[in-house]
């Protein structure tokens, strides 16, 4: 992974391959953002005119590259747009997500450079953290499977020097350390999502999860198909039975020693979702290697929580299965017995995520955690409701839903609260079993949320994140978000764990 180091050196003298500055578009046109003053001096006050002459307007995420012709230590100055300057009379601080995205855009535009200086607004700890996170998040490439085309795809920036007057500030250093830990977890989730499903069957996914957990000093338990059968995990087994590659349930535990609160995380780990016998059309399968994005997020988040040493106990549960059609696959109208005994009539084998999550939610509930948060690429209806970049938050507790929303906002992830309308529950009443895995055709995301709610232990606080769209970016890269796996929900989960550790929940 790339690194960020803090320096209070003058930007213009910095010996790097490129120096990034910020520009805003105010009412009077393009204006330099704080951090660029010294560079402007080196350019003899002509920086604004030069950026404008090259077509720069300062609008968000615009990139203009200028040759410095010896005026600065860096041969290239890169002006990245920040949009309108913050409207405040006193000390103006920049919106953190704007800085994160701008730094990420600059990092992507500078792929192939070894050393890059960041002279963006960075006077507060929040700004420093945002710039560091954005740069590191943007410096990502997944190239494990490139051979002949490897040279066409540049290495991410190797090292960033973040210029700030607060370089010696302890809080600033801590924020940068946290950014490294957080982003390395996001990169882990992205790598797992990007891995071709042929190379990530449940057993291998479980091994990768174990490796990541052990590296972070965590204890891991993996239930294989035999252990799952013995304990009665009918949901995971039912979904996994159509594949030649058997399912797993991974449990990763972090115990702070001091922590009083216990947070349980549950993530959907469908390594490939063909739909099963309720087969998807081929175009709908293109994203389905990403159907383990929820599991990747909880695995990554618990490793970050451990590395940050947060004062909270966290248990991450990742049920893993491959949903395939075959002679051994489950049939529509089969009845499964979920862990703990409740029965589910499988009306559609493509509504498989809720089946494996049901097992894991019941099991997670057995330990009576203070909070349960599940994360899943659960429904196409999430994309219909909120688009491809905004995750949905559902919960059985208003305060928890609000807390998750606030955590997401603070972390810079787009999420929005959604209801669990009581009247939709009856649409899942089954003529043979306790519940069916499908209900009303409208509000499919909410129906799925209501299904999960039935498997959460009595009296426990629970939130459900549907990240179907946000887990995978099928469009060109933007801001700090690459194409492919995004690592959605990792930053929110870590932030939430920090809130729990701080006693806020
Ligand atoms: N993994 C899909 C949901 C999904 C769709 C994720 C698109 C990402 C992008 C899930 O298992 C699924 O197939 N859900 C069905 C449920 C339906 C059969 C009730 C859906 O949303 O169509
Ligand atoms: Mn499905
Ligand atoms: Zn699925």
PDB file of C-alpha atoms in Angstrom, residues 239-488:
ATOM      1  CA  UNK A 239     -27.787 -22.267  -0.633  1.00  0.00           C
ATOM      2  CA  UNK A 240     -24.414 -23.998  -0.909  1.00  0.00           C
ATOM      3  CA  UNK A 241     -25.659 -27.434  -1.912  1.00  0.00           C
ATOM      4  CA  UNK A 242     -25.819 -26.695  -5.635  1.00  0.00           C
ATOM      5  CA  UNK A 243     -22.114 -25.946  -5.815  1.00  0.00           C
ATOM      6  CA  UNK A 244     -19.273 -28.456  -6.009  1.00  0.00           C
ATOM      7  CA  UNK A 245     -17.457 -26.107  -3.642  1.00  0.00           C
ATOM      8  CA  UNK A 246     -18.949 -26.403  -0.139  1.00  0.00           C
ATOM      9  CA  UNK A 247     -19.963 -23.518   2.130  1.00  0.00           C
ATOM     10  CA  UNK A 248     -18.318 -22.116   5.265  1.00  0.00           C
ATOM     11  CA  UNK A 249     -19.143 -19.976   8.274  1.00  0.00           C
ATOM     12  CA  UNK A 250     -16.312 -17.779   9.520  1.00  0.00           C
ATOM     13  CA  UNK A 251     -16.248 -16.199  12.961  1.00  0.00           C
ATOM     14  CA  UNK A 252     -13.605 -13.606  13.806  1.00  0.00           C
ATOM     15  CA  UNK A 253     -13.392 -12.282  17.345  1.00  0.00           C
ATOM     16  CA  UNK A 254     -11.753  -9.162  18.687  1.00  0.00           C
ATOM     17  CA  UNK A 255     -11.735  -8.743  22.449  1.00  0.00           C
ATOM     18  CA  UNK A 256     -10.374  -5.451  23.713  1.00  0.00           C
ATOM     19  CA  UNK A 257     -10.014  -6.730  27.262  1.00  0.00           C
ATOM     20  CA  UNK A 258     -11.391  -3.479  28.570  1.00  0.00           C
ATOM     21  CA  UNK A 259     -14.410  -3.198  26.317  1.00  0.00           C
ATOM     22  CA  UNK A 260     -17.791  -3.515  27.877  1.00  0.00           C
ATOM     23  CA  UNK A 261     -19.915  -3.241  24.752  1.00  0.00           C
ATOM     24  CA  UNK A 262     -20.175  -6.035  22.222  1.00  0.00           C
ATOM     25  CA  UNK A 263     -20.799  -5.306  18.563  1.00  0.00           C
ATOM     26  CA  UNK A 264     -21.686  -8.194  16.230  1.00  0.00           C
ATOM     27  CA  UNK A 265     -21.123  -7.746  12.496  1.00  0.00           C
ATOM     28  CA  UNK A 266     -22.659 -10.107   9.959  1.00  0.00           C
ATOM     29  CA  UNK A 267     -21.765 -10.018   6.243  1.00  0.00           C
ATOM     30  CA  UNK A 268     -23.245 -11.778   3.229  1.00  0.00           C
ATOM     31  CA  UNK A 269     -20.600 -13.923   1.561  1.00  0.00           C
ATOM     32  CA  UNK A 270     -22.034 -15.335  -1.655  1.00  0.00           C
ATOM     33  CA  UNK A 271     -18.854 -15.942  -3.636  1.00  0.00           C
ATOM     34  CA  UNK A 272     -20.874 -16.095  -6.843  1.00  0.00           C
ATOM     35  CA  UNK A 273     -24.605 -15.627  -7.290  1.00  0.00           C
ATOM     36  CA  UNK A 274     -25.894 -17.314 -10.439  1.00  0.00           C
ATOM     37  CA  UNK A 275     -29.372 -17.266  -8.909  1.00  0.00           C
ATOM     38  CA  UNK A 276     -29.346 -21.049  -8.528  1.00  0.00           C
ATOM     39  CA  UNK A 277     -32.208 -22.870 -10.261  1.00  0.00           C
ATOM     40  CA  UNK A 278     -34.049 -19.515 -10.324  1.00  0.00           C
ATOM     41  CA  UNK A 279     -31.231 -18.652 -12.720  1.00  0.00           C
ATOM     42  CA  UNK A 280     -30.368 -15.040 -13.426  1.00  0.00           C
ATOM     43  CA  UNK A 281     -30.143 -13.810 -17.009  1.00  0.00           C
ATOM     44  CA  UNK A 282     -26.477 -13.676 -18.023  1.00  0.00           C
ATOM     45  CA  UNK A 283     -26.270  -9.875 -18.002  1.00  0.00           C
ATOM     46  CA  UNK A 284     -27.386  -9.858 -14.353  1.00  0.00           C
ATOM     47  CA  UNK A 285     -24.543 -12.223 -13.432  1.00  0.00           C
ATOM     48  CA  UNK A 286     -21.793  -9.842 -14.473  1.00  0.00           C
ATOM     49  CA  UNK A 287     -21.584  -8.226 -11.039  1.00  0.00           C
ATOM     50  CA  UNK A 288     -22.203 -11.336  -9.043  1.00  0.00           C
ATOM     51  CA  UNK A 289     -18.635 -12.010  -7.999  1.00  0.00           C
ATOM     52  CA  UNK A 290     -19.248  -8.965  -5.791  1.00  0.00           C
ATOM     53  CA  UNK A 291     -22.034 -10.723  -3.883  1.00  0.00           C
ATOM     54  CA  UNK A 292     -19.598 -11.327  -1.041  1.00  0.00           C
ATOM     55  CA  UNK A 293     -18.995  -7.593  -0.562  1.00  0.00           C
ATOM     56  CA  UNK A 294     -20.790  -7.597   2.796  1.00  0.00           C
ATOM     57  CA  UNK A 295     -18.616 -10.411   4.148  1.00  0.00           C
ATOM     58  CA  UNK A 296     -15.492  -8.691   2.804  1.00  0.00           C
ATOM     59  CA  UNK A 297     -16.566  -5.498   4.593  1.00  0.00           C
ATOM     60  CA  UNK A 298     -17.085  -7.089   8.016  1.00  0.00           C
ATOM     61  CA  UNK A 299     -13.849  -9.091   7.752  1.00  0.00           C
ATOM     62  CA  UNK A 300     -11.907  -5.973   6.779  1.00  0.00           C
ATOM     63  CA  UNK A 301     -13.604  -3.824   9.426  1.00  0.00           C
ATOM     64  CA  UNK A 302     -12.794  -6.160  12.318  1.00  0.00           C
ATOM     65  CA  UNK A 303      -9.119  -6.227  11.295  1.00  0.00           C
ATOM     66  CA  UNK A 304      -9.074  -2.414  11.349  1.00  0.00           C
ATOM     67  CA  UNK A 305     -10.833  -2.296  14.728  1.00  0.00           C
ATOM     68  CA  UNK A 306      -8.174  -4.641  16.121  1.00  0.00           C
ATOM     69  CA  UNK A 307      -5.276  -2.647  14.673  1.00  0.00           C
ATOM     70  CA  UNK A 308      -6.747   0.548  16.080  1.00  0.00           C
ATOM     71  CA  UNK A 309      -7.092  -1.205  19.442  1.00  0.00           C
ATOM     72  CA  UNK A 310     -10.591   0.139  19.964  1.00  0.00           C
ATOM     73  CA  UNK A 311     -12.196  -0.260  23.343  1.00  0.00           C
ATOM     74  CA  UNK A 312     -15.051  -2.467  22.173  1.00  0.00           C
ATOM     75  CA  UNK A 313     -15.569  -6.186  21.605  1.00  0.00           C
ATOM     76  CA  UNK A 314     -16.395  -7.113  18.036  1.00  0.00           C
ATOM     77  CA  UNK A 315     -17.454 -10.444  16.580  1.00  0.00           C
ATOM     78  CA  UNK A 316     -17.608 -10.681  12.789  1.00  0.00           C
ATOM     79  CA  UNK A 317     -19.661 -13.449  11.189  1.00  0.00           C
ATOM     80  CA  UNK A 318     -19.261 -14.282   7.526  1.00  0.00           C
ATOM     81  CA  UNK A 319     -21.477 -17.013   6.070  1.00  0.00           C
ATOM     82  CA  UNK A 320     -20.003 -18.070   2.718  1.00  0.00           C
ATOM     83  CA  UNK A 321     -21.593 -20.072  -0.089  1.00  0.00           C
ATOM     84  CA  UNK A 322     -21.653 -20.292  -3.853  1.00  0.00           C
ATOM     85  CA  UNK A 323     -25.178 -20.123  -5.321  1.00  0.00           C
ATOM     86  CA  UNK A 324     -25.153 -22.477  -8.314  1.00  0.00           C
ATOM     87  CA  UNK A 325     -27.719 -24.483 -10.295  1.00  0.00           C
ATOM     88  CA  UNK A 326     -27.078 -28.215 -10.514  1.00  0.00           C
ATOM     89  CA  UNK A 327     -28.604 -31.616  -9.852  1.00  0.00           C
ATOM     90  CA  UNK A 328     -27.880 -31.135  -6.167  1.00  0.00           C
ATOM     91  CA  UNK A 329     -29.143 -27.544  -5.990  1.00  0.00           C
ATOM     92  CA  UNK A 330     -32.071 -26.604  -3.790  1.00  0.00           C
ATOM     93  CA  UNK A 331     -35.415 -26.294  -5.574  1.00  0.00           C
ATOM     94  CA  UNK A 332     -37.995 -23.550  -5.434  1.00  0.00           C
ATOM     95  CA  UNK A 333     -40.545 -24.854  -2.862  1.00  0.00           C
ATOM     96  CA  UNK A 334     -37.921 -26.676  -0.776  1.00  0.00           C
ATOM     97  CA  UNK A 335     -38.126 -25.950   2.937  1.00  0.00           C
ATOM     98  CA  UNK A 336     -34.955 -25.171   4.880  1.00  0.00           C
ATOM     99  CA  UNK A 337     -34.444 -25.400   8.614  1.00  0.00           C
ATOM    100  CA  UNK A 338     -32.501 -22.316   9.759  1.00  0.00           C
ATOM    101  CA  UNK A 339     -30.048 -22.580  12.678  1.00  0.00           C
ATOM    102  CA  UNK A 340     -32.193 -22.605  15.823  1.00  0.00           C
ATOM    103  CA  UNK A 341     -35.134 -24.330  14.109  1.00  0.00           C
ATOM    104  CA  UNK A 342     -37.276 -21.819  12.198  1.00  0.00           C
ATOM    105  CA  UNK A 343     -38.321 -23.036   8.752  1.00  0.00           C
ATOM    106  CA  UNK A 344     -38.190 -21.148   5.449  1.00  0.00           C
ATOM    107  CA  UNK A 345     -39.943 -22.021   2.212  1.00  0.00           C
ATOM    108  CA  UNK A 346     -37.579 -21.199  -0.646  1.00  0.00           C
ATOM    109  CA  UNK A 347     -39.843 -19.753  -3.318  1.00  0.00           C
ATOM    110  CA  UNK A 348     -36.976 -18.258  -5.273  1.00  0.00           C
ATOM    111  CA  UNK A 349     -33.438 -19.621  -5.039  1.00  0.00           C
ATOM    112  CA  UNK A 350     -32.107 -16.218  -6.136  1.00  0.00           C
ATOM    113  CA  UNK A 351     -33.228 -14.721  -2.810  1.00  0.00           C
ATOM    114  CA  UNK A 352     -30.327 -16.616  -1.237  1.00  0.00           C
ATOM    115  CA  UNK A 353     -28.558 -13.917   0.732  1.00  0.00           C
ATOM    116  CA  UNK A 354     -31.293 -13.721   3.337  1.00  0.00           C
ATOM    117  CA  UNK A 355     -31.080 -17.508   3.819  1.00  0.00           C
ATOM    118  CA  UNK A 356     -27.415 -17.552   4.755  1.00  0.00           C
ATOM    119  CA  UNK A 357     -27.811 -14.360   6.785  1.00  0.00           C
ATOM    120  CA  UNK A 358     -30.718 -15.881   8.728  1.00  0.00           C
ATOM    121  CA  UNK A 359     -28.410 -18.637  10.023  1.00  0.00           C
ATOM    122  CA  UNK A 360     -25.701 -16.147  10.924  1.00  0.00           C
ATOM    123  CA  UNK A 361     -28.077 -13.668  12.575  1.00  0.00           C
ATOM    124  CA  UNK A 362     -29.559 -16.369  14.811  1.00  0.00           C
ATOM    125  CA  UNK A 363     -26.074 -17.543  15.747  1.00  0.00           C
ATOM    126  CA  UNK A 364     -24.801 -14.001  16.342  1.00  0.00           C
ATOM    127  CA  UNK A 365     -27.854 -13.322  18.528  1.00  0.00           C
ATOM    128  CA  UNK A 366     -27.023 -16.277  20.813  1.00  0.00           C
ATOM    129  CA  UNK A 367     -24.182 -14.245  22.331  1.00  0.00           C
ATOM    130  CA  UNK A 368     -26.585 -11.370  23.189  1.00  0.00           C
ATOM    131  CA  UNK A 369     -24.436  -8.602  21.676  1.00  0.00           C
ATOM    132  CA  UNK A 370     -25.369  -4.992  22.423  1.00  0.00           C
ATOM    133  CA  UNK A 371     -25.717  -4.307  18.712  1.00  0.00           C
ATOM    134  CA  UNK A 372     -25.922  -6.372  15.543  1.00  0.00           C
ATOM    135  CA  UNK A 373     -25.153  -4.802  12.180  1.00  0.00           C
ATOM    136  CA  UNK A 374     -25.435  -6.858   9.023  1.00  0.00           C
ATOM    137  CA  UNK A 375     -24.070  -5.798   5.650  1.00  0.00           C
ATOM    138  CA  UNK A 376     -25.220  -7.362   2.395  1.00  0.00           C
ATOM    139  CA  UNK A 377     -25.445  -6.943  -1.352  1.00  0.00           C
ATOM    140  CA  UNK A 378     -28.988  -8.087  -0.772  1.00  0.00           C
ATOM    141  CA  UNK A 379     -31.395  -6.756  -3.388  1.00  0.00           C
ATOM    142  CA  UNK A 380     -31.610  -5.302  -6.864  1.00  0.00           C
ATOM    143  CA  UNK A 381     -34.393  -3.196  -5.350  1.00  0.00           C
ATOM    144  CA  UNK A 382     -31.738  -1.218  -3.449  1.00  0.00           C
ATOM    145  CA  UNK A 383     -30.457   0.069  -6.806  1.00  0.00           C
ATOM    146  CA  UNK A 384     -33.973   0.941  -7.894  1.00  0.00           C
ATOM    147  CA  UNK A 385     -34.652   2.843  -4.679  1.00  0.00           C
ATOM    148  CA  UNK A 386     -31.377   4.673  -4.074  1.00  0.00           C
ATOM    149  CA  UNK A 387     -29.225   4.282  -7.172  1.00  0.00           C
ATOM    150  CA  UNK A 388     -25.839   2.688  -7.456  1.00  0.00           C
ATOM    151  CA  UNK A 389     -23.936   4.815  -4.945  1.00  0.00           C
ATOM    152  CA  UNK A 390     -26.188   5.136  -1.896  1.00  0.00           C
ATOM    153  CA  UNK A 391     -26.568   2.251   0.531  1.00  0.00           C
ATOM    154  CA  UNK A 392     -29.753   1.729   2.539  1.00  0.00           C
ATOM    155  CA  UNK A 393     -29.963   1.563   6.317  1.00  0.00           C
ATOM    156  CA  UNK A 394     -32.831  -0.334   7.941  1.00  0.00           C
ATOM    157  CA  UNK A 395     -33.110  -1.053  11.660  1.00  0.00           C
ATOM    158  CA  UNK A 396     -35.394  -2.203  14.442  1.00  0.00           C
ATOM    159  CA  UNK A 397     -34.311   0.821  16.504  1.00  0.00           C
ATOM    160  CA  UNK A 398     -34.631   4.467  15.460  1.00  0.00           C
ATOM    161  CA  UNK A 399     -31.590   5.677  17.419  1.00  0.00           C
ATOM    162  CA  UNK A 400     -29.369   2.975  15.979  1.00  0.00           C
ATOM    163  CA  UNK A 401     -30.492   3.758  12.422  1.00  0.00           C
ATOM    164  CA  UNK A 402     -29.668   7.428  13.042  1.00  0.00           C
ATOM    165  CA  UNK A 403     -26.313   6.509  14.573  1.00  0.00           C
ATOM    166  CA  UNK A 404     -25.389   4.431  11.517  1.00  0.00           C
ATOM    167  CA  UNK A 405     -26.473   7.275   9.266  1.00  0.00           C
ATOM    168  CA  UNK A 406     -24.265   9.712  11.201  1.00  0.00           C
ATOM    169  CA  UNK A 407     -21.337   7.285  11.173  1.00  0.00           C
ATOM    170  CA  UNK A 408     -21.639   6.880   7.410  1.00  0.00           C
ATOM    171  CA  UNK A 409     -21.803  10.621   6.898  1.00  0.00           C
ATOM    172  CA  UNK A 410     -18.750  11.199   9.063  1.00  0.00           C
ATOM    173  CA  UNK A 411     -16.864   8.439   7.284  1.00  0.00           C
ATOM    174  CA  UNK A 412     -17.744   9.852   3.863  1.00  0.00           C
ATOM    175  CA  UNK A 413     -20.031   7.025   2.728  1.00  0.00           C
ATOM    176  CA  UNK A 414     -23.394   7.659   1.110  1.00  0.00           C
ATOM    177  CA  UNK A 415     -26.139   5.872   3.055  1.00  0.00           C
ATOM    178  CA  UNK A 416     -29.787   6.694   3.652  1.00  0.00           C
ATOM    179  CA  UNK A 417     -32.367   5.550   6.216  1.00  0.00           C
ATOM    180  CA  UNK A 418     -35.178   3.334   4.980  1.00  0.00           C
ATOM    181  CA  UNK A 419     -38.279   1.989   6.777  1.00  0.00           C
ATOM    182  CA  UNK A 420     -39.401  -1.550   7.563  1.00  0.00           C
ATOM    183  CA  UNK A 421     -43.154  -1.196   6.886  1.00  0.00           C
ATOM    184  CA  UNK A 422     -44.981  -3.665   9.109  1.00  0.00           C
ATOM    185  CA  UNK A 423     -47.695  -4.452   6.538  1.00  0.00           C
ATOM    186  CA  UNK A 424     -45.160  -6.006   4.156  1.00  0.00           C
ATOM    187  CA  UNK A 425     -44.306  -8.802   6.582  1.00  0.00           C
ATOM    188  CA  UNK A 426     -47.534 -10.720   5.872  1.00  0.00           C
ATOM    189  CA  UNK A 427     -46.567 -11.014   2.208  1.00  0.00           C
ATOM    190  CA  UNK A 428     -43.927 -13.543   3.299  1.00  0.00           C
ATOM    191  CA  UNK A 429     -46.387 -15.798   5.123  1.00  0.00           C
ATOM    192  CA  UNK A 430     -45.853 -19.282   3.729  1.00  0.00           C
ATOM    193  CA  UNK A 431     -48.500 -21.938   3.151  1.00  0.00           C
ATOM    194  CA  UNK A 432     -46.150 -24.624   4.473  1.00  0.00           C
ATOM    195  CA  UNK A 433     -43.327 -23.093   6.543  1.00  0.00           C
ATOM    196  CA  UNK A 434     -42.763 -20.353   9.131  1.00  0.00           C
ATOM    197  CA  UNK A 435     -41.849 -17.813   6.469  1.00  0.00           C
ATOM    198  CA  UNK A 436     -41.179 -17.684   2.719  1.00  0.00           C
ATOM    199  CA  UNK A 437     -38.052 -16.107   1.248  1.00  0.00           C
ATOM    200  CA  UNK A 438     -40.069 -13.840  -1.057  1.00  0.00           C
ATOM    201  CA  UNK A 439     -42.917 -11.443  -0.568  1.00  0.00           C
ATOM    202  CA  UNK A 440     -44.528  -8.407  -2.129  1.00  0.00           C
ATOM    203  CA  UNK A 441     -43.041  -7.492  -5.506  1.00  0.00           C
ATOM    204  CA  UNK A 442     -42.937  -3.822  -4.499  1.00  0.00           C
ATOM    205  CA  UNK A 443     -40.459  -2.611  -1.889  1.00  0.00           C
ATOM    206  CA  UNK A 444     -38.223  -5.638  -2.390  1.00  0.00           C
ATOM    207  CA  UNK A 445     -35.429  -4.116  -0.342  1.00  0.00           C
ATOM    208  CA  UNK A 446     -37.734  -3.540   2.614  1.00  0.00           C
ATOM    209  CA  UNK A 447     -39.249  -7.024   2.298  1.00  0.00           C
ATOM    210  CA  UNK A 448     -35.734  -8.469   2.501  1.00  0.00           C
ATOM    211  CA  UNK A 449     -35.028  -6.336   5.570  1.00  0.00           C
ATOM    212  CA  UNK A 450     -38.231  -7.574   7.229  1.00  0.00           C
ATOM    213  CA  UNK A 451     -37.236 -11.170   6.468  1.00  0.00           C
ATOM    214  CA  UNK A 452     -33.904 -10.664   8.268  1.00  0.00           C
ATOM    215  CA  UNK A 453     -35.626  -9.004  11.231  1.00  0.00           C
ATOM    216  CA  UNK A 454     -37.414 -12.283  11.981  1.00  0.00           C
ATOM    217  CA  UNK A 455     -34.038 -13.922  12.728  1.00  0.00           C
ATOM    218  CA  UNK A 456     -32.665 -11.306  15.097  1.00  0.00           C
ATOM    219  CA  UNK A 457     -32.831 -12.362  18.744  1.00  0.00           C
ATOM    220  CA  UNK A 458     -35.673 -11.011  20.868  1.00  0.00           C
ATOM    221  CA  UNK A 459     -34.919  -7.555  22.273  1.00  0.00           C
ATOM    222  CA  UNK A 460     -31.620  -7.082  20.430  1.00  0.00           C
ATOM    223  CA  UNK A 461     -30.807  -3.858  18.591  1.00  0.00           C
ATOM    224  CA  UNK A 462     -30.098  -4.527  14.932  1.00  0.00           C
ATOM    225  CA  UNK A 463     -29.350  -2.562  11.762  1.00  0.00           C
ATOM    226  CA  UNK A 464     -29.183  -3.852   8.196  1.00  0.00           C
ATOM    227  CA  UNK A 465     -27.157  -2.217   5.414  1.00  0.00           C
ATOM    228  CA  UNK A 466     -28.073  -3.062   1.819  1.00  0.00           C
ATOM    229  CA  UNK A 467     -24.965  -2.242  -0.218  1.00  0.00           C
ATOM    230  CA  UNK A 468     -26.002  -4.001  -3.467  1.00  0.00           C
ATOM    231  CA  UNK A 469     -25.065  -1.060  -5.703  1.00  0.00           C
ATOM    232  CA  UNK A 470     -22.283   0.667  -3.744  1.00  0.00           C
ATOM    233  CA  UNK A 471     -20.194  -2.511  -3.245  1.00  0.00           C
ATOM    234  CA  UNK A 472     -19.217  -2.583  -6.900  1.00  0.00           C
ATOM    235  CA  UNK A 473     -18.515   0.290  -9.279  1.00  0.00           C
ATOM    236  CA  UNK A 474     -19.469  -0.757 -12.776  1.00  0.00           C
ATOM    237  CA  UNK A 475     -18.825   2.765 -14.134  1.00  0.00           C
ATOM    238  CA  UNK A 476     -15.563   4.651 -14.670  1.00  0.00           C
ATOM    239  CA  UNK A 477     -13.585   5.542 -11.527  1.00  0.00           C
ATOM    240  CA  UNK A 478     -14.572   8.727  -9.706  1.00  0.00           C
ATOM    241  CA  UNK A 479     -13.029  10.584  -6.756  1.00  0.00           C
ATOM    242  CA  UNK A 480     -11.260   7.933  -4.682  1.00  0.00           C
ATOM    243  CA  UNK A 481     -13.535   5.149  -5.952  1.00  0.00           C
ATOM    244  CA  UNK A 482     -11.960   2.739  -8.430  1.00  0.00           C
ATOM    245  CA  UNK A 483     -13.781   0.615 -10.949  1.00  0.00           C
ATOM    246  CA  UNK A 484     -14.806  -2.752  -9.494  1.00  0.00           C
ATOM    247  CA  UNK A 485     -14.807  -3.498  -5.771  1.00  0.00           C
ATOM    248  CA  UNK A 486     -15.170  -0.344  -3.674  1.00  0.00           C
ATOM    249  CA  UNK A 487     -14.842  -1.566  -0.090  1.00  0.00           C
ATOM    250  CA  UNK A 488     -18.272  -0.094   0.692  1.00  0.00           C
TER     251      UNK A 488
END
